[in-house]
XYZ file of C-alpha atoms in Angstrom:
486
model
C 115.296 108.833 85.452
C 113.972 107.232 88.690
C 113.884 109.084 91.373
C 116.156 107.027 94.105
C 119.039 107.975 91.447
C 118.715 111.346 93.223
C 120.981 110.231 95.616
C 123.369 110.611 93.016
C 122.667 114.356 93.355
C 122.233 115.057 96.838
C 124.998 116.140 97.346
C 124.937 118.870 95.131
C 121.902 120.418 96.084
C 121.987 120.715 99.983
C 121.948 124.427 100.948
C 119.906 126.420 99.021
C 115.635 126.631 98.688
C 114.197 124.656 97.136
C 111.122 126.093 94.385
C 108.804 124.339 93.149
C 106.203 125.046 90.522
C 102.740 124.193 91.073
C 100.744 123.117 87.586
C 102.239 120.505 85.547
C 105.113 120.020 88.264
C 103.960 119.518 91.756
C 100.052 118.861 90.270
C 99.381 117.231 87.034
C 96.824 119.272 85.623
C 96.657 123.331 84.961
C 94.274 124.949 87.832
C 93.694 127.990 86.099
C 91.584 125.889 83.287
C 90.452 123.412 85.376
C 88.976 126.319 87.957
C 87.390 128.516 84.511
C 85.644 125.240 83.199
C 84.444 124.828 86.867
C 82.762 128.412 87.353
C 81.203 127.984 83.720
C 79.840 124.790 84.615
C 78.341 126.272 87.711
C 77.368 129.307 85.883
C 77.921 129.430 82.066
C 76.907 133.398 82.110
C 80.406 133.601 83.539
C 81.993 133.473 80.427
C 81.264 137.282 79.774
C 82.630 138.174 83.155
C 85.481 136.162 81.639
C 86.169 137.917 79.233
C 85.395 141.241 80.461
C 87.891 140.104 83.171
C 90.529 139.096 80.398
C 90.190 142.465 78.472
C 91.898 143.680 81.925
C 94.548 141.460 82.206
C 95.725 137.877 83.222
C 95.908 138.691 87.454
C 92.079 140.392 86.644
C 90.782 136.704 84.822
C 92.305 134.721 87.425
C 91.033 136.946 90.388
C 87.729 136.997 89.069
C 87.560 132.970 88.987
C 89.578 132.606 92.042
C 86.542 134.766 93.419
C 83.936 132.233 92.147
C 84.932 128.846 91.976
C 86.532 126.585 94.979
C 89.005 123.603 93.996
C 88.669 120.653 96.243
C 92.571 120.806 96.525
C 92.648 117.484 98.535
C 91.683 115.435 95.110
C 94.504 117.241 93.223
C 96.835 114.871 90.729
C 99.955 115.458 92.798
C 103.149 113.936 91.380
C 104.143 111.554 93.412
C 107.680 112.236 92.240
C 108.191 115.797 93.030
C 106.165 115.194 97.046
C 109.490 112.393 97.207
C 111.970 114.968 96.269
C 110.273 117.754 98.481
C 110.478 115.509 101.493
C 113.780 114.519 100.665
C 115.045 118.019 100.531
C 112.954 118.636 104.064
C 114.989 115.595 105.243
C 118.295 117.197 104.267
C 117.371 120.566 106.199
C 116.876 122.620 103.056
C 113.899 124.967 102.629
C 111.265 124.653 100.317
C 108.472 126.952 98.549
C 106.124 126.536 96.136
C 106.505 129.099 93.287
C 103.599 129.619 90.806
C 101.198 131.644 88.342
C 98.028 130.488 89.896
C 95.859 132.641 91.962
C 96.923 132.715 95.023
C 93.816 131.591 96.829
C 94.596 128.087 94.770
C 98.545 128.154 95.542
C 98.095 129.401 99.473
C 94.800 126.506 99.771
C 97.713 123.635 97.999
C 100.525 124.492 100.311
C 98.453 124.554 103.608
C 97.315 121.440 102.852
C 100.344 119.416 102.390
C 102.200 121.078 104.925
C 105.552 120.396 103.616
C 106.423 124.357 102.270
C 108.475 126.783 104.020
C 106.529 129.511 101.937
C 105.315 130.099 98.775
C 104.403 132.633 95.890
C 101.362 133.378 93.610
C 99.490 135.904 91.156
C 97.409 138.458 93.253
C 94.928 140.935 91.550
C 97.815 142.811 90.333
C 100.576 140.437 89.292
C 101.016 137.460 86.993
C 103.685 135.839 88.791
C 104.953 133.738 85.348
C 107.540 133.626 83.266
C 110.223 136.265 83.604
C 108.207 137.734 86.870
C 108.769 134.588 88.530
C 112.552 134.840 87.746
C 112.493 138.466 89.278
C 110.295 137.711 92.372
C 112.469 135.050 93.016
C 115.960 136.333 92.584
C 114.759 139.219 94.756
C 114.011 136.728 97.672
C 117.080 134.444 97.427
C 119.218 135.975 94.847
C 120.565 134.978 91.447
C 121.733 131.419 91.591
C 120.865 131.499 95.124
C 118.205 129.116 94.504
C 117.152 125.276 92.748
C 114.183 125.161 90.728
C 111.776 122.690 89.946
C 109.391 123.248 86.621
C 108.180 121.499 83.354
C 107.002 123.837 81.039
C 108.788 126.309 78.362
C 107.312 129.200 80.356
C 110.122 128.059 83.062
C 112.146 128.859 80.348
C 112.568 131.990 82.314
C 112.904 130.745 85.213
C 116.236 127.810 85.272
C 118.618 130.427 83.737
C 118.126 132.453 87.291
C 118.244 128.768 89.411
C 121.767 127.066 90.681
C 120.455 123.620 89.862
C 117.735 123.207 87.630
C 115.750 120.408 87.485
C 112.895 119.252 85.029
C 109.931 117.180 85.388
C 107.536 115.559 82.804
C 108.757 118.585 80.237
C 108.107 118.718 76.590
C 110.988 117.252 74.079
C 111.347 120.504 73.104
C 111.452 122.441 76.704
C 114.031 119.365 77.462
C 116.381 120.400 74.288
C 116.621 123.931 74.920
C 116.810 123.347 78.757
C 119.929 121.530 78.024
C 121.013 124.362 75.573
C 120.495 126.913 78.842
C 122.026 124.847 81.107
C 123.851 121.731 80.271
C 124.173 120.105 83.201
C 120.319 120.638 84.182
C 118.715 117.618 85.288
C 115.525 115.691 83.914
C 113.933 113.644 86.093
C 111.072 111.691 83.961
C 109.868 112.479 80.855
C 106.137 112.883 79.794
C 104.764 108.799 79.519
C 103.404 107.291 75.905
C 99.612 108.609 75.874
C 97.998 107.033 73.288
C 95.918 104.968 75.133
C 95.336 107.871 77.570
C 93.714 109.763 74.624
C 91.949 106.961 73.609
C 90.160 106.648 76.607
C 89.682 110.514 76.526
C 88.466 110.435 73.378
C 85.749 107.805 74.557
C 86.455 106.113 71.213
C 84.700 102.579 73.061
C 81.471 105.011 73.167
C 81.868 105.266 69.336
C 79.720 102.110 69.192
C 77.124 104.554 70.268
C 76.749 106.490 67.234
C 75.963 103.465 64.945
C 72.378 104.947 65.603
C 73.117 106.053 62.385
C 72.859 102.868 60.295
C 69.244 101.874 62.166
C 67.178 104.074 59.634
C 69.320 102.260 56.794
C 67.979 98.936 58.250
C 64.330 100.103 58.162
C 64.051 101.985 55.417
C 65.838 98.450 53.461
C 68.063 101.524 51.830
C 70.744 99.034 51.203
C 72.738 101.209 48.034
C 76.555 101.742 48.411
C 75.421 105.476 48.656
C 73.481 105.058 51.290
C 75.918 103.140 53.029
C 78.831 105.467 52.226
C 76.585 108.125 53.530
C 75.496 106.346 56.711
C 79.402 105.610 57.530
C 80.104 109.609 57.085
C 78.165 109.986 59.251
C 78.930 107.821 61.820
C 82.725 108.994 61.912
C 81.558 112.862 61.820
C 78.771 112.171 65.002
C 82.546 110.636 66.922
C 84.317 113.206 66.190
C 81.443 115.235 67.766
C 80.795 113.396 70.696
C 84.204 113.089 71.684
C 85.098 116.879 71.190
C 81.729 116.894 73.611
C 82.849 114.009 76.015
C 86.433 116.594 76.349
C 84.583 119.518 77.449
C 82.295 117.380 79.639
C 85.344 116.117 81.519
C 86.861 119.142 81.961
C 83.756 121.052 83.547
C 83.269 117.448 85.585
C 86.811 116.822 86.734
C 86.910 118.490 89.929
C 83.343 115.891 90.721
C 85.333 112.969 88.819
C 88.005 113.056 90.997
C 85.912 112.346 94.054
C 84.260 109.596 92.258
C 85.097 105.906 92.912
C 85.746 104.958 89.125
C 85.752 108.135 87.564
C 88.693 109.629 88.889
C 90.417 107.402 86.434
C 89.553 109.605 83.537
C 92.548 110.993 82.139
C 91.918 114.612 83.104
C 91.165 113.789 86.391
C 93.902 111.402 86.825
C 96.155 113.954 85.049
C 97.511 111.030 82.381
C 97.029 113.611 79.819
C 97.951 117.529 79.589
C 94.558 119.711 80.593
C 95.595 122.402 77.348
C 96.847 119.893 74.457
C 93.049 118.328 75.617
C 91.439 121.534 75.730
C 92.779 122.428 72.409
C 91.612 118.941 70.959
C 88.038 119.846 71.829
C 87.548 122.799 69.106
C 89.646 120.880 66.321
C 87.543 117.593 66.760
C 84.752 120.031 66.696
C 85.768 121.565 63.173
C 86.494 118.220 61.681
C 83.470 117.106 62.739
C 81.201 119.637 60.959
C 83.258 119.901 58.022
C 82.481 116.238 57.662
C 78.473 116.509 58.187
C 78.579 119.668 55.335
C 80.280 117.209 53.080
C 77.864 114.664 53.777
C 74.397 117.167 53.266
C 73.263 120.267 54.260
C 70.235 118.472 55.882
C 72.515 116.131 58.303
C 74.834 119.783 59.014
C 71.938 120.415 60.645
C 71.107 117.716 62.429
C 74.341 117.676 64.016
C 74.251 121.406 64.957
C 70.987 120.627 66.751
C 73.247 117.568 68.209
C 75.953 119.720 69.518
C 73.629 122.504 70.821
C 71.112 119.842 72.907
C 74.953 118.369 74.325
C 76.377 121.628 75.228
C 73.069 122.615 77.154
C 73.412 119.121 78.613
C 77.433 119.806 79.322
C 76.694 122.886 81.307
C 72.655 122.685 82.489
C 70.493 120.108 81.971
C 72.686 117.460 83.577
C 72.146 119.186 87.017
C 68.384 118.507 86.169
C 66.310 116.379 87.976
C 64.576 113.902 85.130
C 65.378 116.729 82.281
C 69.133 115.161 82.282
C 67.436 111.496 81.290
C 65.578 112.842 79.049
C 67.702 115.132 77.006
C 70.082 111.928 77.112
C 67.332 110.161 75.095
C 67.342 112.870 72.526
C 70.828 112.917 72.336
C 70.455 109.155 71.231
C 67.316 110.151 69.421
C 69.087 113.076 67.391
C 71.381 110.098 66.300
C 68.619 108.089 64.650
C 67.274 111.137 62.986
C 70.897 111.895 61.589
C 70.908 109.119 60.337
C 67.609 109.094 57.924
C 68.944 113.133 57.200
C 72.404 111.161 55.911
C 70.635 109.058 53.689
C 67.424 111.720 52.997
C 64.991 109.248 53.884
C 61.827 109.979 55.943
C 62.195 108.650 59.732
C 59.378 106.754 60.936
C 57.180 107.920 64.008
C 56.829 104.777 65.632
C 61.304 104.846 65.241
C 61.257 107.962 66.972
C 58.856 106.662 69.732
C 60.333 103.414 70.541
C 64.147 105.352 70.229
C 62.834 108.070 73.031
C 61.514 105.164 75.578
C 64.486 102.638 74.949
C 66.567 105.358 75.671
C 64.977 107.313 78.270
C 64.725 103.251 79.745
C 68.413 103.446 79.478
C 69.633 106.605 80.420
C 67.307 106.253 83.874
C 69.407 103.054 84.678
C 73.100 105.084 84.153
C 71.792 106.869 87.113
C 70.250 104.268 88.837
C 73.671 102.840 88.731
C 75.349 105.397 89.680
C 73.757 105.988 93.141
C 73.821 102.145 93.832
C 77.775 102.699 93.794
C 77.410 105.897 96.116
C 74.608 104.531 98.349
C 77.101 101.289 98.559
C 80.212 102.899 99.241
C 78.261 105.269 101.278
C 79.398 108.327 99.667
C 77.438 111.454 100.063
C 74.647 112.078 97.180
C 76.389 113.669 93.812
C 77.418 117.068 93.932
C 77.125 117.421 90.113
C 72.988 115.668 89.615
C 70.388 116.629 91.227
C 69.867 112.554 92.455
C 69.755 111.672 96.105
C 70.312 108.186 97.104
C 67.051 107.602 98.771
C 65.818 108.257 94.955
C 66.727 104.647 94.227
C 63.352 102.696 93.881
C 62.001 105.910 91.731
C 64.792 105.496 89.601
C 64.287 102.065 88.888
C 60.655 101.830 88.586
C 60.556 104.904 86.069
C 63.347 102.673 84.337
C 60.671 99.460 84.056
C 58.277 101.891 82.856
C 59.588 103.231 80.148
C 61.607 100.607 78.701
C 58.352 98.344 79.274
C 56.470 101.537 76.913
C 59.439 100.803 74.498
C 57.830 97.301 73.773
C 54.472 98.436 73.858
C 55.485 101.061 70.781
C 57.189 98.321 69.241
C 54.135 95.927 68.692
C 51.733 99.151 67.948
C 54.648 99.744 65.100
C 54.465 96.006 64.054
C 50.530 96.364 64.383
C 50.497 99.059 61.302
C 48.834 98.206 58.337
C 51.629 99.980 56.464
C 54.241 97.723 57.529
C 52.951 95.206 55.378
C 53.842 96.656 52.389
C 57.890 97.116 53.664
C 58.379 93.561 54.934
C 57.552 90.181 53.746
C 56.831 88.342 56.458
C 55.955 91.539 58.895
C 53.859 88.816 61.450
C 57.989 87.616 62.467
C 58.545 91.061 63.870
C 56.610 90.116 66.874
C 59.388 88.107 67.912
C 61.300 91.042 68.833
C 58.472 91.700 71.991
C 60.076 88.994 73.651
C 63.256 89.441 72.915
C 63.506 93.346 74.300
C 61.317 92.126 77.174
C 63.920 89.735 78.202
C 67.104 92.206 77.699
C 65.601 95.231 79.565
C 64.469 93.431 82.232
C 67.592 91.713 82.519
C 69.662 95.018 82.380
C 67.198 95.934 85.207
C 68.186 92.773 86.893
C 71.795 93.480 86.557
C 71.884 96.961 87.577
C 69.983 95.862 91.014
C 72.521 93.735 91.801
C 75.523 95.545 90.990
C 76.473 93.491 87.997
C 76.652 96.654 85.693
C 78.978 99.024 85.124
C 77.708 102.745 84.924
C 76.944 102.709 81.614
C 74.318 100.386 79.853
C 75.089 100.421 76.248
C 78.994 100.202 76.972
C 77.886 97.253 78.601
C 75.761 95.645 76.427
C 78.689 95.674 73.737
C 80.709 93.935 76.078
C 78.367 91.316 77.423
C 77.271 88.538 75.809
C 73.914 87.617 76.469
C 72.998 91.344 75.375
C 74.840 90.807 72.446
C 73.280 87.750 71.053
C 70.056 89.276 71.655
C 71.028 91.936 69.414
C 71.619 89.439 66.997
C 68.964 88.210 67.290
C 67.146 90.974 66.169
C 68.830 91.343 63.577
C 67.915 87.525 61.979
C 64.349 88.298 63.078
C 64.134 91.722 61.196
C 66.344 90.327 57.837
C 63.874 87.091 57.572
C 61.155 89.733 57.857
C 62.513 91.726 54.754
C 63.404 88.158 52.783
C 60.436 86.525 50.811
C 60.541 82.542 51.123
């Protein structure tokens, strides 16, 4: 239901406040989560204090991260919706307040800014004002009935029975059916959108490309069986379910940074186009099926991907705030994925693979960041809150980017150099065609990055362009006419 077909119902709800909840309804997201993931990406020792915190009670946990963490509240997923109805229940004379579990550090910081609420309510130290407290606080203000309410979750549940006109907003099928049950005349605004591609894009599953690391140690080691293959392709689907369980968690201790940034505050969480807690809950079943996966693949790859998911999660939460150490755990992160991929299909991984893998990668990991502060230093946005990068870093950036990529060919013709690879190829002298090749497409992404031609994320662009990806082809005719024997 749009909202001008409100009119329809203005005239029933003129006199009495008007409450509004605050997560899910007035803000798409849930500030409570959104505020713990913050103060454990600050500070993952937190999570004791958490818990300690928790063991005390719900007002306790939320005080305690209230205490810690700030929410820049003017970057907040507000429902454009709901702000329409507010002001057209400010234009009609009525009162409204803003009603809601959060803290009330979170709740008092929301309504000062907008400057559209008579007043408003909150969870102190002592009180978890949700649920059937709500109801109660409020019918002691205004009275039973003696008040409309605006919420969308089943918690509110509690809440409409108490309200003269209650009105839903982006609520569950289910809250909706037994809304209606409560109250038959209640009225539903909008209804949650189709999400599938919002989860999609959550879910990263365009990054999957990423993790078919796993089939380069098939290539070199010419292991070419359907078990190897079958292997290799477990693999690749248990290192996605990984990374995106990872890429979840990542945007939910980044969101309050995404949100100020000029593309990132697209991402679904940020952009609250999906729910924070079906997402959060996503994270530890993706996680599950994930390692069940790897154990049914080998114990040996299990543990490859455990070393994965540890080097990501100290990424997630520390080593991304890093100077340098972020690029180059992002190269072992890449890295890990080659070795996974020899562990999937128990073959031995070649130094010279691991080599080249840690400079190509470290190449390309510096220029995500170089790319990053070219859109910051253009837009002339402050330096990033969430790396430790300043703008004026730029021609560092970029010349440690030349240099290692640059060491990525070098390792690459010491690797075709070796007497040993002789014996695995047929024609091992056509490998040297590669050199040029790789010289040509880092230099180019080098090329492209300097003039703001690539997006902030190298290998998502190379699978989109096309000069990168006939290069990687290729490669791939050089390296097959090296295995074939004429």
């Amino acid at each position: 239901m749009k909202f001008d077909a409100l009119k329809d119902i203005s005239a029933v709800v003129q006199s009495p406040p008007l409450v509004v909840d605050l997560d899910g309804t007035l803000v798409k997201s849930d500030l409570l989560i959104e505020s713990a993931f913050a103060a454990l990406g600050n500070n993952p020792a937190s999570l004791f204090g958490m818990l300690g915190a928790y063991l005390r009670g719900k007002p306790a946990l939320k005080s305690y991260i209230a205490e810690r963490t700030d929410i820049d509240i003017a970057h907040l997923p507000y429902d454009a919706e709901v702000l329409a109805l507010i002001q057209q229940a400010r234009n009609n004379g009525r009162e409204v307040y803003l009603a809601s579990a959060t803290h009330k550090k979170y709740v008092e910081a929301v309504a000062n800014h907008l400057g559209i609420f008579t007043g408003w309510f909150a969870s102190d130290e002592t009180i978890n004002l949700s649920g059937a407290k709500k109801a109660a606080r409020l019918v002691a203000e205004f009275g039973e009935k003696g008040f409309d309410y605006i919420g969308n979750d089943a918690i509110d549940l509690k809440v409409w029975p108490q309200a003269r006109e209650c009105i839903a907003v982006n609520a569950p099928g289910a809250v909706r059916a037994k809304l209606k049950k409560l109250e038959p005349n209640a009225v539903v605004l909008k209804t949650l959108p189709k999400q599938g591609k919002a989860w999609i894009k959550l879910l990263r599953v365009h990054q999957w490309a990423k993790n078919g690391l796993v089939m380069v140690p098939v290539l070199t080691s010419q292991s070419f069986s359907v078990t190897s293959i079958t292997q290799a392709v477990a693999a690749f689907f248990a290192f996605s379910l990984a990374a995106s369980s990872i890429y979840i968690i990542n945007d939910l201790v980044d969101i309050d940074a995404d949100r100020q940034h000029p593309s990132k505050k697209r991402r679904p969480l940020a952009a609250g186009t999906v729910p924070i807690l079906p997402a959060m809950i996503a994270a530890p079943i993706l996680l599950v099926a994930s390692l069940a996966g790897a154990f049914l693949v080998n114990p040996l790859f299990l543990a490859v991907l455990t070393g994965y998911l540890v080097l990501t999660t100290l990424y997630t939460f520390s080593l991304k705030r890093k100077l340098l150490v972020d690029v180059i755990a992002l190269a072992g992160l890449y890295t890990i994925r080659v070795v996974g991929g020899a562990a999937a299909i128990s073959v031995v991984v070649s130094e010279w693979l691991l080599a080249f893998s840690v400079f190509v990668f470290t190449a390309l990991a510096l220029i995500k960041r170089y790319t990053e502060l070219t859109v910051r230093f253009d837009q002339d946005l402050p330096d990033p809150t969430n790396r430790n990068y300043r703008k004026a870093d730029l021609p560092i950036v970029a010349t440690l980017a030349a240099a290692a990529g640059f060491n990525a060919v070098t390792v690459f013709a010491l690797y075709v150099s070796d007497d040993k690879i002789s014996q695995l190829y047929a024609n091992p002298q056509l490998l040297w065609l590669i050199c040029p090749l790789l010289l040509y497409w880092l230099g180019r992404c080098l090329m492209l990055a300097h003039r703001r031609d690539m997006n902030d994320d190298p290998i998502v662009f190379a699978l989109k362009d096309r000069n990168s990806l006939l290069t990687v082809a290729a490669c791939g005719v050089v390296m097959l006419a090296a295995m074939i024997r004429f």
